[in-house]
Amino acid sequence: MLELKNLCYSVPDEKGGRKEIIHDLDLTVEDNKLVVITGPNGSGKSTLARLIAGIEKPDSGSILLDGEDITGLSITERANKGVGFAFQQPVRFKGIKVFDLLRIASGRKLKVSEACGYLSEVGLCARDYIMREANASLSGGELKRIEIATVLARNCRLTVFDEPEAGIDLWSFQNLIRVFQSLRENIRSAY
């Protein structure tokens, strides 16, 4: 279960003060729930995702995962506790093959057939991608799908997606909805 208690976050404003992005937010999400947060640009959705993942630190309040306060933990410590994060714009990796990226994400000795399964699940023809570099030669949509495949390989307790539909065509997004539903059934929580 994820609990946010009295979460506040602000950034410096142009006048030397602070602009509040998130104010006194309380949110409880039970296990096995898929939660979608919507709102206009600039409303704090990505900031909230980054706070949960540990990329940003709140000004005040607490973030609890299964009753444990993870507010002060780094992104790496949170990842070690099973918190996963998928960026709005996936990171490009020069010199690393898609298979190696999936293997690193899984944290275990991954078989090629398993890696191909993750790629197939996100709508990519595994034989066309498994040995390609995860770099600028791939489109934004291809990189997004590969990133989601790394989340599948990681098998996190809690997964936070920042705009998972960014760069994905509508046909592919229908397939990704199925992937998210499967994630919900196979892990404790996805956000």
PDB file of C-alpha atoms in Angstrom:
ATOM      1  CA  MET A   1       0.000   0.000   0.000  1.00  0.00           C
ATOM      2  CA  LEU A   2       1.197   3.498  -0.828  1.00  0.00           C
ATOM      3  CA  GLU A   3       0.373   6.360   1.521  1.00  0.00           C
ATOM      4  CA  LEU A   4       1.158  10.020   1.015  1.00  0.00           C
ATOM      5  CA  LYS A   5       0.619  12.107   4.132  1.00  0.00           C
ATOM      6  CA  ASN A   6       0.562  15.908   4.159  1.00  0.00           C
ATOM      7  CA  LEU A   7       2.934  15.980   1.175  1.00  0.00           C
ATOM      8  CA  CYS A   8       4.176  19.456   0.175  1.00  0.00           C
ATOM      9  CA  TYR A   9       6.591  20.475  -2.543  1.00  0.00           C
ATOM     10  CA  SER A  10       7.627  23.894  -3.822  1.00  0.00           C
ATOM     11  CA  VAL A  11      10.167  25.424  -6.188  1.00  0.00           C
ATOM     12  CA  PRO A  12      11.871  28.832  -6.203  1.00  0.00           C
ATOM     13  CA  ASP A  13       9.825  31.523  -7.946  1.00  0.00           C
ATOM     14  CA  GLU A  14      10.986  34.523  -9.951  1.00  0.00           C
ATOM     15  CA  LYS A  15      10.675  36.897  -6.984  1.00  0.00           C
ATOM     16  CA  GLY A  16      12.991  34.964  -4.671  1.00  0.00           C
ATOM     17  CA  GLY A  17      10.141  33.233  -2.860  1.00  0.00           C
ATOM     18  CA  ARG A  18       8.648  29.778  -3.300  1.00  0.00           C
ATOM     19  CA  LYS A  19       5.912  28.543  -5.636  1.00  0.00           C
ATOM     20  CA  GLU A  20       3.905  25.690  -4.186  1.00  0.00           C
ATOM     21  CA  ILE A  21       3.416  22.811  -6.612  1.00  0.00           C
ATOM     22  CA  ILE A  22       1.890  20.271  -4.212  1.00  0.00           C
ATOM     23  CA  HIS A  23       0.115  21.401  -1.047  1.00  0.00           C
ATOM     24  CA  ASP A  24      -0.755  19.135   1.878  1.00  0.00           C
ATOM     25  CA  LEU A  25      -1.604  16.109  -0.299  1.00  0.00           C
ATOM     26  CA  ASP A  26      -3.043  13.006   1.348  1.00  0.00           C
ATOM     27  CA  LEU A  27      -3.472   9.912  -0.786  1.00  0.00           C
ATOM     28  CA  THR A  28      -3.851   6.229   0.028  1.00  0.00           C
ATOM     29  CA  VAL A  29      -3.691   3.584  -2.662  1.00  0.00           C
ATOM     30  CA  GLU A  30      -4.433   0.014  -1.682  1.00  0.00           C
ATOM     31  CA  ASP A  31      -2.506  -2.940  -3.119  1.00  0.00           C
ATOM     32  CA  ASN A  32      -3.553  -4.219  -6.547  1.00  0.00           C
ATOM     33  CA  LYS A  33      -4.939  -0.861  -7.605  1.00  0.00           C
ATOM     34  CA  LEU A  34      -4.186   0.933 -10.826  1.00  0.00           C
ATOM     35  CA  VAL A  35      -4.452   4.671 -10.281  1.00  0.00           C
ATOM     36  CA  VAL A  36      -4.451   7.235 -13.077  1.00  0.00           C
ATOM     37  CA  ILE A  37      -3.896  10.874 -12.205  1.00  0.00           C
ATOM     38  CA  THR A  38      -5.032  13.380 -14.794  1.00  0.00           C
ATOM     39  CA  GLY A  39      -4.920  17.136 -14.997  1.00  0.00           C
ATOM     40  CA  PRO A  40      -3.712  20.025 -17.127  1.00  0.00           C
ATOM     41  CA  ASN A  41      -0.076  20.686 -17.957  1.00  0.00           C
ATOM     42  CA  GLY A  42       1.713  22.171 -14.989  1.00  0.00           C
ATOM     43  CA  SER A  43      -0.691  20.764 -12.395  1.00  0.00           C
ATOM     44  CA  GLY A  44       1.977  18.661 -10.628  1.00  0.00           C
ATOM     45  CA  LYS A  45       1.408  15.171 -12.068  1.00  0.00           C
ATOM     46  CA  SER A  46       5.036  14.598 -13.075  1.00  0.00           C
ATOM     47  CA  THR A  47       6.236  16.216  -9.863  1.00  0.00           C
ATOM     48  CA  LEU A  48       4.110  13.807  -7.841  1.00  0.00           C
ATOM     49  CA  ALA A  49       5.508  10.858  -9.794  1.00  0.00           C
ATOM     50  CA  ARG A  50       9.062  12.083  -9.197  1.00  0.00           C
ATOM     51  CA  LEU A  51       8.371  12.526  -5.474  1.00  0.00           C
ATOM     52  CA  ILE A  52       7.057   8.968  -5.143  1.00  0.00           C
ATOM     53  CA  ALA A  53      10.051   7.577  -7.038  1.00  0.00           C
ATOM     54  CA  GLY A  54      12.537   9.581  -4.953  1.00  0.00           C
ATOM     55  CA  ILE A  55      13.858  11.736  -7.789  1.00  0.00           C
ATOM     56  CA  GLU A  56      12.621  14.811  -5.912  1.00  0.00           C
ATOM     57  CA  LYS A  57      12.347  15.254  -2.151  1.00  0.00           C
ATOM     58  CA  PRO A  58       9.238  16.821  -0.568  1.00  0.00           C
ATOM     59  CA  ASP A  59       9.460  19.980   1.537  1.00  0.00           C
ATOM     60  CA  SER A  60       7.361  18.239   4.175  1.00  0.00           C
ATOM     61  CA  GLY A  61       5.064  15.274   4.650  1.00  0.00           C
ATOM     62  CA  SER A  62       5.766  11.594   4.303  1.00  0.00           C
ATOM     63  CA  ILE A  63       5.647   8.771   1.783  1.00  0.00           C
ATOM     64  CA  LEU A  64       4.975   5.297   3.147  1.00  0.00           C
ATOM     65  CA  LEU A  65       5.261   2.002   1.300  1.00  0.00           C
ATOM     66  CA  ASP A  66       3.564  -0.858   3.141  1.00  0.00           C
ATOM     67  CA  GLY A  67       3.760   1.208   6.336  1.00  0.00           C
ATOM     68  CA  GLU A  68       7.494   1.929   6.016  1.00  0.00           C
ATOM     69  CA  ASP A  69       8.483   5.586   5.727  1.00  0.00           C
ATOM     70  CA  ILE A  70      10.548   5.870   2.532  1.00  0.00           C
ATOM     71  CA  THR A  71      10.506   9.683   2.380  1.00  0.00           C
ATOM     72  CA  GLY A  72      14.216  10.051   3.106  1.00  0.00           C
ATOM     73  CA  LEU A  73      15.364   7.188   0.900  1.00  0.00           C
ATOM     74  CA  SER A  74      17.264   7.817  -2.327  1.00  0.00           C
ATOM     75  CA  ILE A  75      15.964   6.686  -5.703  1.00  0.00           C
ATOM     76  CA  THR A  76      18.374   3.728  -5.555  1.00  0.00           C
ATOM     77  CA  GLU A  77      17.213   2.704  -2.087  1.00  0.00           C
ATOM     78  CA  ARG A  78      13.599   2.929  -3.227  1.00  0.00           C
ATOM     79  CA  ALA A  79      14.401   0.855  -6.308  1.00  0.00           C
ATOM     80  CA  ASN A  80      15.962  -1.769  -4.034  1.00  0.00           C
ATOM     81  CA  LYS A  81      12.672  -1.844  -2.098  1.00  0.00           C
ATOM     82  CA  GLY A  82      10.799  -2.525  -5.351  1.00  0.00           C
ATOM     83  CA  VAL A  83       9.783   0.957  -6.531  1.00  0.00           C
ATOM     84  CA  GLY A  84      10.020   1.323 -10.313  1.00  0.00           C
ATOM     85  CA  PHE A  85       9.761   4.458 -12.437  1.00  0.00           C
ATOM     86  CA  ALA A  86       9.178   4.993 -16.152  1.00  0.00           C
ATOM     87  CA  PHE A  87      10.101   8.456 -17.420  1.00  0.00           C
ATOM     88  CA  GLN A  88       7.940  10.645 -19.640  1.00  0.00           C
ATOM     89  CA  GLN A  89      10.865  10.757 -22.087  1.00  0.00           C
ATOM     90  CA  PRO A  90      12.809   7.465 -21.916  1.00  0.00           C
ATOM     91  CA  VAL A  91      16.559   7.640 -21.454  1.00  0.00           C
ATOM     92  CA  ARG A  92      18.680   6.777 -24.488  1.00  0.00           C
ATOM     93  CA  PHE A  93      21.700   4.561 -23.899  1.00  0.00           C
ATOM     94  CA  LYS A  94      24.549   4.748 -26.382  1.00  0.00           C
ATOM     95  CA  GLY A  95      26.435   1.478 -26.668  1.00  0.00           C
ATOM     96  CA  ILE A  96      24.013  -0.769 -24.753  1.00  0.00           C
ATOM     97  CA  LYS A  97      21.927  -3.407 -26.477  1.00  0.00           C
ATOM     98  CA  VAL A  98      18.235  -3.793 -25.688  1.00  0.00           C
ATOM     99  CA  PHE A  99      18.884  -7.309 -24.342  1.00  0.00           C
ATOM    100  CA  ASP A 100      21.520  -5.998 -21.922  1.00  0.00           C
ATOM    101  CA  LEU A 101      19.177  -3.230 -20.785  1.00  0.00           C
ATOM    102  CA  LEU A 102      16.466  -5.794 -20.035  1.00  0.00           C
ATOM    103  CA  ARG A 103      18.982  -8.035 -18.260  1.00  0.00           C
ATOM    104  CA  ILE A 104      20.213  -5.166 -16.073  1.00  0.00           C
ATOM    105  CA  ALA A 105      16.639  -4.113 -15.289  1.00  0.00           C
ATOM    106  CA  SER A 106      15.697  -7.651 -14.253  1.00  0.00           C
ATOM    107  CA  GLY A 107      18.612  -7.873 -11.837  1.00  0.00           C
ATOM    108  CA  ARG A 108      19.150 -11.520 -12.690  1.00  0.00           C
ATOM    109  CA  LYS A 109      20.546 -13.794 -15.383  1.00  0.00           C
ATOM    110  CA  LEU A 110      17.909 -13.298 -18.053  1.00  0.00           C
ATOM    111  CA  LYS A 111      17.402 -15.744 -20.887  1.00  0.00           C
ATOM    112  CA  VAL A 112      17.074 -14.345 -24.393  1.00  0.00           C
ATOM    113  CA  SER A 113      13.672 -16.038 -24.656  1.00  0.00           C
ATOM    114  CA  GLU A 114      12.473 -14.180 -21.517  1.00  0.00           C
ATOM    115  CA  ALA A 115      13.733 -10.855 -22.878  1.00  0.00           C
ATOM    116  CA  CYS A 116      11.963 -11.557 -26.171  1.00  0.00           C
ATOM    117  CA  GLY A 117       8.772 -12.253 -24.225  1.00  0.00           C
ATOM    118  CA  TYR A 118       8.934  -8.829 -22.555  1.00  0.00           C
ATOM    119  CA  LEU A 119       9.471  -7.134 -25.923  1.00  0.00           C
ATOM    120  CA  SER A 120       6.610  -9.057 -27.503  1.00  0.00           C
ATOM    121  CA  GLU A 121       4.347  -8.111 -24.618  1.00  0.00           C
ATOM    122  CA  VAL A 122       4.830  -4.407 -25.414  1.00  0.00           C
ATOM    123  CA  GLY A 123       4.190  -4.951 -29.129  1.00  0.00           C
ATOM    124  CA  LEU A 124       7.732  -5.128 -30.488  1.00  0.00           C
ATOM    125  CA  CYS A 125       8.999  -7.882 -32.755  1.00  0.00           C
ATOM    126  CA  ALA A 126      11.683  -9.298 -30.489  1.00  0.00           C
ATOM    127  CA  ARG A 127      14.042 -10.486 -33.242  1.00  0.00           C
ATOM    128  CA  ASP A 128      14.112  -6.944 -34.686  1.00  0.00           C
ATOM    129  CA  TYR A 129      15.012  -5.290 -31.363  1.00  0.00           C
ATOM    130  CA  ILE A 130      16.765  -7.698 -29.004  1.00  0.00           C
ATOM    131  CA  MET A 131      20.288  -6.935 -30.279  1.00  0.00           C
ATOM    132  CA  ARG A 132      19.762  -3.294 -31.297  1.00  0.00           C
ATOM    133  CA  GLU A 133      21.307  -0.447 -29.368  1.00  0.00           C
ATOM    134  CA  ALA A 134      18.907   1.529 -27.174  1.00  0.00           C
ATOM    135  CA  ASN A 135      20.005   4.835 -28.653  1.00  0.00           C
ATOM    136  CA  ALA A 136      18.942   7.656 -30.967  1.00  0.00           C
ATOM    137  CA  SER A 137      18.339   5.249 -33.860  1.00  0.00           C
ATOM    138  CA  LEU A 138      15.079   4.229 -32.155  1.00  0.00           C
ATOM    139  CA  SER A 139      11.950   6.364 -32.264  1.00  0.00           C
ATOM    140  CA  GLY A 140      10.441   7.819 -29.105  1.00  0.00           C
ATOM    141  CA  GLY A 141       7.632   5.266 -29.245  1.00  0.00           C
ATOM    142  CA  GLU A 142      10.070   2.368 -29.621  1.00  0.00           C
ATOM    143  CA  LEU A 143      12.110   3.613 -26.672  1.00  0.00           C
ATOM    144  CA  LYS A 144       8.951   4.031 -24.589  1.00  0.00           C
ATOM    145  CA  ARG A 145       7.937   0.445 -25.282  1.00  0.00           C
ATOM    146  CA  ILE A 146      11.435  -0.809 -24.443  1.00  0.00           C
ATOM    147  CA  GLU A 147      11.318   1.161 -21.196  1.00  0.00           C
ATOM    148  CA  ILE A 148       7.979  -0.445 -20.312  1.00  0.00           C
ATOM    149  CA  ALA A 149       9.526  -3.840 -21.130  1.00  0.00           C
ATOM    150  CA  THR A 150      12.298  -3.059 -18.607  1.00  0.00           C
ATOM    151  CA  VAL A 151       9.604  -2.348 -16.006  1.00  0.00           C
ATOM    152  CA  LEU A 152       8.064  -5.745 -16.770  1.00  0.00           C
ATOM    153  CA  ALA A 153      11.475  -7.390 -16.436  1.00  0.00           C
ATOM    154  CA  ARG A 154      12.092  -5.621 -13.117  1.00  0.00           C
ATOM    155  CA  ASN A 155       8.866  -6.984 -11.582  1.00  0.00           C
ATOM    156  CA  CYS A 156       8.504  -4.134  -9.086  1.00  0.00           C
ATOM    157  CA  ARG A 157       6.197  -3.960  -6.078  1.00  0.00           C
ATOM    158  CA  LEU A 158       5.190  -0.420  -7.074  1.00  0.00           C
ATOM    159  CA  THR A 159       5.535   1.108 -10.521  1.00  0.00           C
ATOM    160  CA  VAL A 160       5.138   4.789 -11.316  1.00  0.00           C
ATOM    161  CA  PHE A 161       4.630   5.753 -14.963  1.00  0.00           C
ATOM    162  CA  ASP A 162       5.037   9.385 -16.000  1.00  0.00           C
ATOM    163  CA  GLU A 163       2.861   9.832 -19.108  1.00  0.00           C
ATOM    164  CA  PRO A 164       3.195   6.252 -20.399  1.00  0.00           C
ATOM    165  CA  GLU A 165       1.297   7.144 -23.574  1.00  0.00           C
ATOM    166  CA  ALA A 166       3.853   9.771 -24.692  1.00  0.00           C
ATOM    167  CA  GLY A 167       5.130   8.888 -28.162  1.00  0.00           C
ATOM    168  CA  ILE A 168       2.844   5.856 -28.509  1.00  0.00           C
ATOM    169  CA  ASP A 169       0.395   5.616 -31.405  1.00  0.00           C
ATOM    170  CA  LEU A 170      -3.248   4.837 -30.611  1.00  0.00           C
ATOM    171  CA  TRP A 171      -3.126   1.247 -31.884  1.00  0.00           C
ATOM    172  CA  SER A 172      -0.110   0.496 -29.713  1.00  0.00           C
ATOM    173  CA  PHE A 173      -1.659   2.258 -26.741  1.00  0.00           C
ATOM    174  CA  GLN A 174      -4.568  -0.186 -26.792  1.00  0.00           C
ATOM    175  CA  ASN A 175      -2.001  -2.972 -26.424  1.00  0.00           C
ATOM    176  CA  LEU A 176      -0.295  -1.097 -23.585  1.00  0.00           C
ATOM    177  CA  ILE A 177      -3.587  -0.860 -21.706  1.00  0.00           C
ATOM    178  CA  ARG A 178      -3.577  -4.647 -21.688  1.00  0.00           C
ATOM    179  CA  VAL A 179       0.034  -4.592 -20.416  1.00  0.00           C
ATOM    180  CA  PHE A 180      -0.945  -2.235 -17.576  1.00  0.00           C
ATOM    181  CA  GLN A 181      -3.874  -4.465 -16.655  1.00  0.00           C
ATOM    182  CA  SER A 182      -1.517  -7.442 -16.559  1.00  0.00           C
ATOM    183  CA  LEU A 183       0.909  -5.476 -14.387  1.00  0.00           C
ATOM    184  CA  ARG A 184      -1.899  -4.739 -11.953  1.00  0.00           C
ATOM    185  CA  GLU A 185      -2.725  -8.416 -11.697  1.00  0.00           C
ATOM    186  CA  ASN A 186       0.896  -9.505 -11.265  1.00  0.00           C
ATOM    187  CA  ILE A 187       2.349  -6.869  -8.936  1.00  0.00           C
ATOM    188  CA  ARG A 188       1.059  -5.171  -5.855  1.00  0.00           C
ATOM    189  CA  SER A 189       0.511  -1.631  -7.153  1.00  0.00           C
ATOM    190  CA  ALA A 190       1.022   0.439 -10.294  1.00  0.00           C
ATOM    191  CA  TYR A 191       0.657   4.238 -10.579  1.00  0.00           C
TER     192      TYR A 191
END
